[in-house]
Short mmCIF file of C-alpha atoms and ligand atoms in Angstrom, two decimals:
data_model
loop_
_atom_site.label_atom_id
_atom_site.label_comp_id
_atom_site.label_asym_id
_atom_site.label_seq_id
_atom_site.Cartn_x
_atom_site.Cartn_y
_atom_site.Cartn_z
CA UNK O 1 0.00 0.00 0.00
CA UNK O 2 1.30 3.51 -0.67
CA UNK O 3 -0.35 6.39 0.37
CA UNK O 4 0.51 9.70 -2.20
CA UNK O 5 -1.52 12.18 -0.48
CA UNK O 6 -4.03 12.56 2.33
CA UNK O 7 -6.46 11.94 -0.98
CA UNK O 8 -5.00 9.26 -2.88
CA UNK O 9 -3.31 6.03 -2.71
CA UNK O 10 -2.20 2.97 -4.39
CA UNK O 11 -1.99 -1.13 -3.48
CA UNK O 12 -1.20 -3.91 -4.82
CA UNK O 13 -2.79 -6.99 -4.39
CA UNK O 14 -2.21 -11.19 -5.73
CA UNK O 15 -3.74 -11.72 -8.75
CA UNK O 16 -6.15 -14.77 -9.13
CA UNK O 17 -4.84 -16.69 -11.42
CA UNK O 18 -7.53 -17.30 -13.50
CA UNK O 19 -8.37 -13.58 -13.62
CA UNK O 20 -7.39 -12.21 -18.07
CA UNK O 21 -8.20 -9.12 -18.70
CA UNK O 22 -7.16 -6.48 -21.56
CA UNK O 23 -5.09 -3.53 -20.31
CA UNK O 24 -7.38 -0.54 -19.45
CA UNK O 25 -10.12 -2.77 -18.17
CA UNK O 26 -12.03 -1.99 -14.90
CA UNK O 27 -13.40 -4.75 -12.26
CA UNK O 28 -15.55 -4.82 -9.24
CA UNK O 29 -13.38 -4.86 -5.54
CA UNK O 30 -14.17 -3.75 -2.30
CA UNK O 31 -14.72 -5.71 1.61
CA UNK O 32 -17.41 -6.55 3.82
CA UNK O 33 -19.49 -3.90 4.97
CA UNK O 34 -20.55 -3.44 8.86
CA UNK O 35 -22.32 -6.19 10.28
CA UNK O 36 -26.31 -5.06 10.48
CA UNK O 37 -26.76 -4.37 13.93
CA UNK O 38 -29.86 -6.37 14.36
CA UNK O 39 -29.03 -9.25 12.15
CA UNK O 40 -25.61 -9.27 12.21
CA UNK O 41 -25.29 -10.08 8.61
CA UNK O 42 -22.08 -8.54 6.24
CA UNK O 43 -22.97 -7.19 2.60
CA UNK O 44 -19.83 -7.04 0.78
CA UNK O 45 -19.40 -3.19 -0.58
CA UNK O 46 -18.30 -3.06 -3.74
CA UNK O 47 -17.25 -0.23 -6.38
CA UNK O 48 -15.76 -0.29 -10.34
CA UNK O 49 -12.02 0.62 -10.17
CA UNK O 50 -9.58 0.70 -13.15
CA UNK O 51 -7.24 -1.71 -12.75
CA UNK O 52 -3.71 -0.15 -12.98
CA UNK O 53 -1.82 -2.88 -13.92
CA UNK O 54 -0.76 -3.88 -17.37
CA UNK O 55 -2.45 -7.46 -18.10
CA UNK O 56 0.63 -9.28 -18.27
CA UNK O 57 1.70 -8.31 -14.65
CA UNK O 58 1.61 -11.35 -12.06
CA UNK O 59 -0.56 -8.90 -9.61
CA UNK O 60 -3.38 -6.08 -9.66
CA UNK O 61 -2.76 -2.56 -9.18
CA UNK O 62 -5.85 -0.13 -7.80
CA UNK O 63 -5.07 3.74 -7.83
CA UNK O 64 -7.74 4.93 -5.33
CA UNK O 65 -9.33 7.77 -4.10
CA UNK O 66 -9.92 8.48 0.19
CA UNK O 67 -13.52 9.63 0.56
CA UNK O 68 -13.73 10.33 4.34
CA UNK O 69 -17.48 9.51 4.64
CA UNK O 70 -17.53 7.09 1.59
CA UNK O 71 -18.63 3.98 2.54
CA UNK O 72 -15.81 1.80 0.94
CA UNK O 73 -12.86 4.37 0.48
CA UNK O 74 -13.16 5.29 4.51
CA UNK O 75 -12.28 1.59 4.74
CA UNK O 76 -10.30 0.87 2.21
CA UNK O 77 -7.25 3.14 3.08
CA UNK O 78 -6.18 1.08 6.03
CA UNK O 79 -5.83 -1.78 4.31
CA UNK O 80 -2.47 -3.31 5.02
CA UNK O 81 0.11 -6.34 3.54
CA UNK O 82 -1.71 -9.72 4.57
CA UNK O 83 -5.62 -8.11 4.47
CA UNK O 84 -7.78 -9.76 1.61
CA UNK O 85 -10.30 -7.67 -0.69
CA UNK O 86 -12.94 -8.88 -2.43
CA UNK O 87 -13.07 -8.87 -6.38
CA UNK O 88 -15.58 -9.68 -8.99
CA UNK O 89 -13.70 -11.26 -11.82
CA UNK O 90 -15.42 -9.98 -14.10
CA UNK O 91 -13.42 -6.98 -16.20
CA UNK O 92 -15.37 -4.94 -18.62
CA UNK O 93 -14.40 -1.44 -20.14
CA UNK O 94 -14.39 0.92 -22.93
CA UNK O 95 -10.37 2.19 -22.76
CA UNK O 96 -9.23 -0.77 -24.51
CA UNK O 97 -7.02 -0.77 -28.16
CA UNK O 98 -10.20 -2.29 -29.42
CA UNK O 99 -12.67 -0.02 -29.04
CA UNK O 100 -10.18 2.56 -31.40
CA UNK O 101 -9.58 2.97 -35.50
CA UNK O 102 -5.93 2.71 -36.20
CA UNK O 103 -4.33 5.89 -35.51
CA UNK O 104 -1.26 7.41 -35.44
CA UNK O 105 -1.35 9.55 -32.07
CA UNK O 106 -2.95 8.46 -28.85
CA UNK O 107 -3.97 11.07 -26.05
CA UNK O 108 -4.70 10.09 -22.88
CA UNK O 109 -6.58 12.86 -20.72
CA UNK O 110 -7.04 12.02 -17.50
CA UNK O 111 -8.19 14.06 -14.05
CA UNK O 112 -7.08 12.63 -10.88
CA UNK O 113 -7.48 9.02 -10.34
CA UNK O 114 -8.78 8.83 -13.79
CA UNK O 115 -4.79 8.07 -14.86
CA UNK O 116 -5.67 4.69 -13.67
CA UNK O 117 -6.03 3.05 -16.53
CA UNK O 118 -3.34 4.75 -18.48
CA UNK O 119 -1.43 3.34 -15.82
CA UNK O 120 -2.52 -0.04 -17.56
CA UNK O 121 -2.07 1.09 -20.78
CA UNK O 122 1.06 2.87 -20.66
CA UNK O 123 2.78 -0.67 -19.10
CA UNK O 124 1.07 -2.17 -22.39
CA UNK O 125 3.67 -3.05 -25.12
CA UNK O 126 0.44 -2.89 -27.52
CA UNK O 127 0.11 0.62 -27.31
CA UNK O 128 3.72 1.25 -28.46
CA UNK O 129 3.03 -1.07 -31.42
CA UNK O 130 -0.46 0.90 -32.63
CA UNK O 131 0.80 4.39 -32.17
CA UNK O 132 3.62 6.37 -32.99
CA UNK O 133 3.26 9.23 -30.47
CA UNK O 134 1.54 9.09 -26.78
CA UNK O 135 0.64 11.99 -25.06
CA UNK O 136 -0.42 11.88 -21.54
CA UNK O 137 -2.16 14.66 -20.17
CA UNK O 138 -2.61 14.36 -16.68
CA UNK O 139 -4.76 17.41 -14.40
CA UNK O 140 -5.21 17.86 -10.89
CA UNK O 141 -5.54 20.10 -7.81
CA UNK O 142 -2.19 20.40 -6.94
CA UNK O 143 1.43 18.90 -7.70
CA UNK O 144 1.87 16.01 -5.12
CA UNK O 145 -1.73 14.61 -6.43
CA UNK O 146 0.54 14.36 -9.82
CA UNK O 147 3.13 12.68 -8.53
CA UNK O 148 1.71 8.53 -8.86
CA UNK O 149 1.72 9.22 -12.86
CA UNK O 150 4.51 11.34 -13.02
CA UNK O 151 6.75 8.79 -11.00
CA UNK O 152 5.22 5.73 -13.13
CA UNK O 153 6.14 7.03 -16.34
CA UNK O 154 9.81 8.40 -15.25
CA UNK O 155 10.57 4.74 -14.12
CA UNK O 156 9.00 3.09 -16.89
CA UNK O 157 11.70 5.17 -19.41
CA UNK O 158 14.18 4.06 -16.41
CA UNK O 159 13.47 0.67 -15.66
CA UNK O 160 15.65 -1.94 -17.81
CA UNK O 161 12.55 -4.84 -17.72
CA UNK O 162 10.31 -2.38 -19.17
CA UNK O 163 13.13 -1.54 -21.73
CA UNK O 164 13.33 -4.62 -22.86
CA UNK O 165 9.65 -5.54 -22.87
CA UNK O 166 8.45 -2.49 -24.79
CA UNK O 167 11.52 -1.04 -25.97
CA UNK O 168 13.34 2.03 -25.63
CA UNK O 169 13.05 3.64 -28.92
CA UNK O 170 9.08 2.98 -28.13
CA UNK O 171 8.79 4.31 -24.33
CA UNK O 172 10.59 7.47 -26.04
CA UNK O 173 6.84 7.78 -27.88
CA UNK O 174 5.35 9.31 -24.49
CA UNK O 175 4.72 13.07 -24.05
CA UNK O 176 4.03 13.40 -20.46
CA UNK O 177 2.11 17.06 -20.13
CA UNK O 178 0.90 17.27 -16.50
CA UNK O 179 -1.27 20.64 -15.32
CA UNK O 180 -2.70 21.90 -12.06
CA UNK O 181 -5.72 23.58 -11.10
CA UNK O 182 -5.51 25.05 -8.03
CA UNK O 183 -1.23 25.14 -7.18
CA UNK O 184 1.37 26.56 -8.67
CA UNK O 185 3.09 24.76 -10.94
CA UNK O 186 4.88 24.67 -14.45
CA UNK O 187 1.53 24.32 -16.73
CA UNK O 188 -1.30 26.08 -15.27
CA UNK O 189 -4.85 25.47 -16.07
CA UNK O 190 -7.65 22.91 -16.82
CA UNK O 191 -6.62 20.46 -19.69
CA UNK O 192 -10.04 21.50 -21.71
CA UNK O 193 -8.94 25.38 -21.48
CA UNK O 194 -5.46 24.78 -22.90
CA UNK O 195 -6.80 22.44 -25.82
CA UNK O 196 -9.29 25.29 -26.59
CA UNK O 197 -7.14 28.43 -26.23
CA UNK O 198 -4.21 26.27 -28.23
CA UNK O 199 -1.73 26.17 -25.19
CA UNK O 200 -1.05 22.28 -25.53
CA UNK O 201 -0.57 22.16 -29.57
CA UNK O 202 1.86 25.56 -28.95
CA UNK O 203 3.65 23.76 -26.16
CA UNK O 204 4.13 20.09 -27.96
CA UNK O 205 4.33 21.65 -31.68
CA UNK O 206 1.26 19.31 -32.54
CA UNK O 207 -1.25 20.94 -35.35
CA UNK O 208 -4.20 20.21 -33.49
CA UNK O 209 -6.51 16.99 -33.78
CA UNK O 210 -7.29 15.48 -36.86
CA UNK O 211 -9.93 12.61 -37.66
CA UNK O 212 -7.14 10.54 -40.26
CA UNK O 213 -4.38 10.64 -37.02
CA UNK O 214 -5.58 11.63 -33.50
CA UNK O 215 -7.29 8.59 -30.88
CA UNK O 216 -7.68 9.63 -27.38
CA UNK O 217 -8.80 7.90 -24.00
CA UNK O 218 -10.86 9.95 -21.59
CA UNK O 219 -10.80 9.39 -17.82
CA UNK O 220 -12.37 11.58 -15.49
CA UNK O 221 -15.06 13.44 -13.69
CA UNK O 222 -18.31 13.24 -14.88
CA UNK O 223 -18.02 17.27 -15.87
CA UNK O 224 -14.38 16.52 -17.77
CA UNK O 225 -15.76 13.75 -19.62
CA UNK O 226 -18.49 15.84 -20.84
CA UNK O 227 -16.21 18.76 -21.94
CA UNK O 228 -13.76 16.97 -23.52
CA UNK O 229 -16.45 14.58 -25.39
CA UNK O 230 -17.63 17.90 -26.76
CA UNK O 231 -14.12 18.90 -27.52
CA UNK O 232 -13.37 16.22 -29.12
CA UNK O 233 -16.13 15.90 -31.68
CA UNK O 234 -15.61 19.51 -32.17
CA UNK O 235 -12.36 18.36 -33.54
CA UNK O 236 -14.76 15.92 -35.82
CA UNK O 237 -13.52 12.78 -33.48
CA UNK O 238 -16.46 10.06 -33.04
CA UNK O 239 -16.76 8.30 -29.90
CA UNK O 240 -16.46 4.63 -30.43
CA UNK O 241 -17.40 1.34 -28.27
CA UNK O 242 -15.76 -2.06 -28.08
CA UNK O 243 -18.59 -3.29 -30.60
CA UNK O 244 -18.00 -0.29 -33.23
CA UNK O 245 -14.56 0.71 -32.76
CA UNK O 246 -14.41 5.03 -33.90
CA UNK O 247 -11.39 7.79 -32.78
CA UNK O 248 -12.18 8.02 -29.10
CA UNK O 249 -13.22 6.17 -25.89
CA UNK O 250 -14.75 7.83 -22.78
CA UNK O 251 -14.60 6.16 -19.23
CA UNK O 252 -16.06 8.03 -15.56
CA UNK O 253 -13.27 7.36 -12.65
CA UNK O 254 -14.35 5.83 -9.78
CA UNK O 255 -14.93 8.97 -7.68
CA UNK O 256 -16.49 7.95 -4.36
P1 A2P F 301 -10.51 22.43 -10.73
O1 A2P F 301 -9.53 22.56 -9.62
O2 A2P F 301 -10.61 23.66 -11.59
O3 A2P F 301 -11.87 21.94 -10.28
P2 A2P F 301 -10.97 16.52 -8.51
O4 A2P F 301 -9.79 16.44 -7.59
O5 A2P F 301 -12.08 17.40 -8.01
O6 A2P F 301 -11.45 15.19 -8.99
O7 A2P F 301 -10.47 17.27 -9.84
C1 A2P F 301 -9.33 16.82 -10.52
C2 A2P F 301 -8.92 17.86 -11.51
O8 A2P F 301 -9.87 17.91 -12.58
C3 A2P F 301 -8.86 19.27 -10.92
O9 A2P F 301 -7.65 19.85 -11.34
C4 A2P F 301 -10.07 19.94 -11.52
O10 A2P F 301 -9.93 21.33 -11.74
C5 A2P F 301 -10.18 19.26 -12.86
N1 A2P F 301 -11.53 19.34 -13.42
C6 A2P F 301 -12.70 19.18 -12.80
N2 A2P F 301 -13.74 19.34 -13.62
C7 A2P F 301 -13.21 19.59 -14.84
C8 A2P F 301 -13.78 19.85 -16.11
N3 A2P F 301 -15.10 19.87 -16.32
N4 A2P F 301 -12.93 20.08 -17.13
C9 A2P F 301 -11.59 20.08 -16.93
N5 A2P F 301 -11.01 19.83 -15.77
C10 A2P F 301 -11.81 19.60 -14.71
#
C-alpha cells in the first residue's frame, strides 16, 4: 500500500490466477461492509475501479481515491500487507485498443485518479506497437496529487525490464504534459482550457486533432468527460465502443 496524499493512494494486491483481462479494463473490488446491527449479517461493498496494472503483470494494481465519509474508500485506506479484498472477476471497459480505429497519435486525458487506466495502458507493449506518439495529459488540484503518474512514467523510461519488454526507442513515444488547477506549478490550467485556447498544440508543436491521425482515452469526472467529449467531436472525433470501434473512448473514474 502507498499512500501519495491525504487523498490518494495505491496497493497492490495477488492476482487470481484465473483472472485475463485487456489492459485498461475496470473490475468490481471492495470488503465486507458493517455487520447489520440487528441481524448481524455482512454485505460485501463493492465499487468499479480501473485496474492499474498492465495485463501481463503477475498482480493487480488499484489507484484509489480516500472519501472520508464514503462507505468503501473510509475503509479501504487502512488496508495493510496480509488483508484480503474482495473482487468480482469480471473486467469490462471501454479504454481498450479495441474499441479505437488505427491511428497514429494516442492522447490520454485524464483528471485525478482517472490516470488509472493509463497506468494499464502505458505498461502495455500494444500501445507502443499501434501508435507512434503518446501523449499523456494528466490534471489535478495540486502537484503532489501528480506525482503517482509522473513517478510511473519516469521509471517506466528508467526501468531496464520495461526496456526490454516495450523497448526504448518505443517508451521514447510518451509526451508526459501534467497541469494543475488550483497550485502553482509549471503548466497552469484545466486540460479542456489549454486544448481550446491552443496552449497544448503551442507547447508540444502538434497541429491540433485530426480525424485521419488523433485517438484519445478519456478518464475523469463526470463534468471533464463531458467537456472533452464535446471537444473532441468539435475536432470531428467520433466516440467509439468495443462493438464499433471510432477515434475516441470515454470512461467516468471511480470517484467515491
Ligand atoms: P478544478 O480545480 O478547476 O476543479 P478533482 O480532484 O475534483 O477530482 O479534480 C481533478 C482535476 O480535474 C482538478 O484539477 C479539476 O480542476 C479538474 N476538473 C474538474 N472538472 C473539470 C472539467 N469539467 N474540465 C476540466 N477539468 C476539470
Amino acid at each position: 500500500v502507498k499512500h501519495w496524499t491525504d487523498r490518494l493512494f495505491s496497493f497492490r494486491v495477488t492476482r487470481p490466477a484465473s483472472l485475463r483481462f485487456r489492459s485498461g479494463e475496470f473490475v468490481m473490488i471492495g470488503l465486507m461492509g458493517d455487520p447489520h446491527p440487528e441481524t448481524g449479517k455482512q454485505k460485501p461493498l463493492l465499487r468499479a475501479y480501473s485496474i492499474a496494472s498492465p495485463a501481463w503483470d503477475d498482480e493487480l494494481e488499484f489507484y484509489s481515491i480516500k472519501v472520508q465519509d464514503g462507505p468503501l474508500t473510509s475503509k479501504l485506506q487502512h488496508i495493510e500487507p496480509g488483508d484480503e479484498i474482495i473482487l468480482r472477476p469480471k473486467p469490462v471497459g471501454t479504454l481498450v485498443h479495441d474499441a479505437l480505429l488505427p491511428g497514429k497519435r494516442l492522447w490520454l486525458f485524464a483528471t485525478g485518479t482517472g490516470f488509472a487506466p493509463f497506468a494499464s495502458l502505458l505498461r502495455e507493449p500494444e500501445t507502443y506497437e499501434k501508435f507512434d506518439e503518446i501523449v499523456v495529459t494528466h490534471t489535478c488540484r495540486d502537484v503532489a496529487e501528480l506525482e503517482y503518474g509522473r513517478q510511473l512514467i519516469e521509471e517506466l523510461k528508467a526501468d531496464e525490464m520495461m526496456q526490454e519488454l516495450i523497448g526504448a526507442e518505443h517508451l521514447a513515444k510518451i509526451r508526459y504534459y501534467p497541469t494543475t488547477t488550483r497550485e502553482k506549478s509549471p503548466k497552469m490550467g484545466r486540460i479542456t482550457t489549454l486544448l481550446q485556447d491552443g496552449t497544448v498544440f503551442k507547447d508540444l508543436d502538434i497541429d491540433g486533432i485530426h480525424v485521419g491521425t488523433d485517438r484519445a482515452m478519456v478518464c475523469g469526472s463526470l463534468d471533464f468527460n463531458k467537456d472533452i467529449l464535446a471537444i473532441l467531436e468539435g475536432f470531428g472525433l467520433e466516440e467509439g465502443a468495443n462493438s464499433d470501434p471510432k477515434h475516441f473512448v470515454i470512461e467516468k473514474a471511480f470517484v467515491g
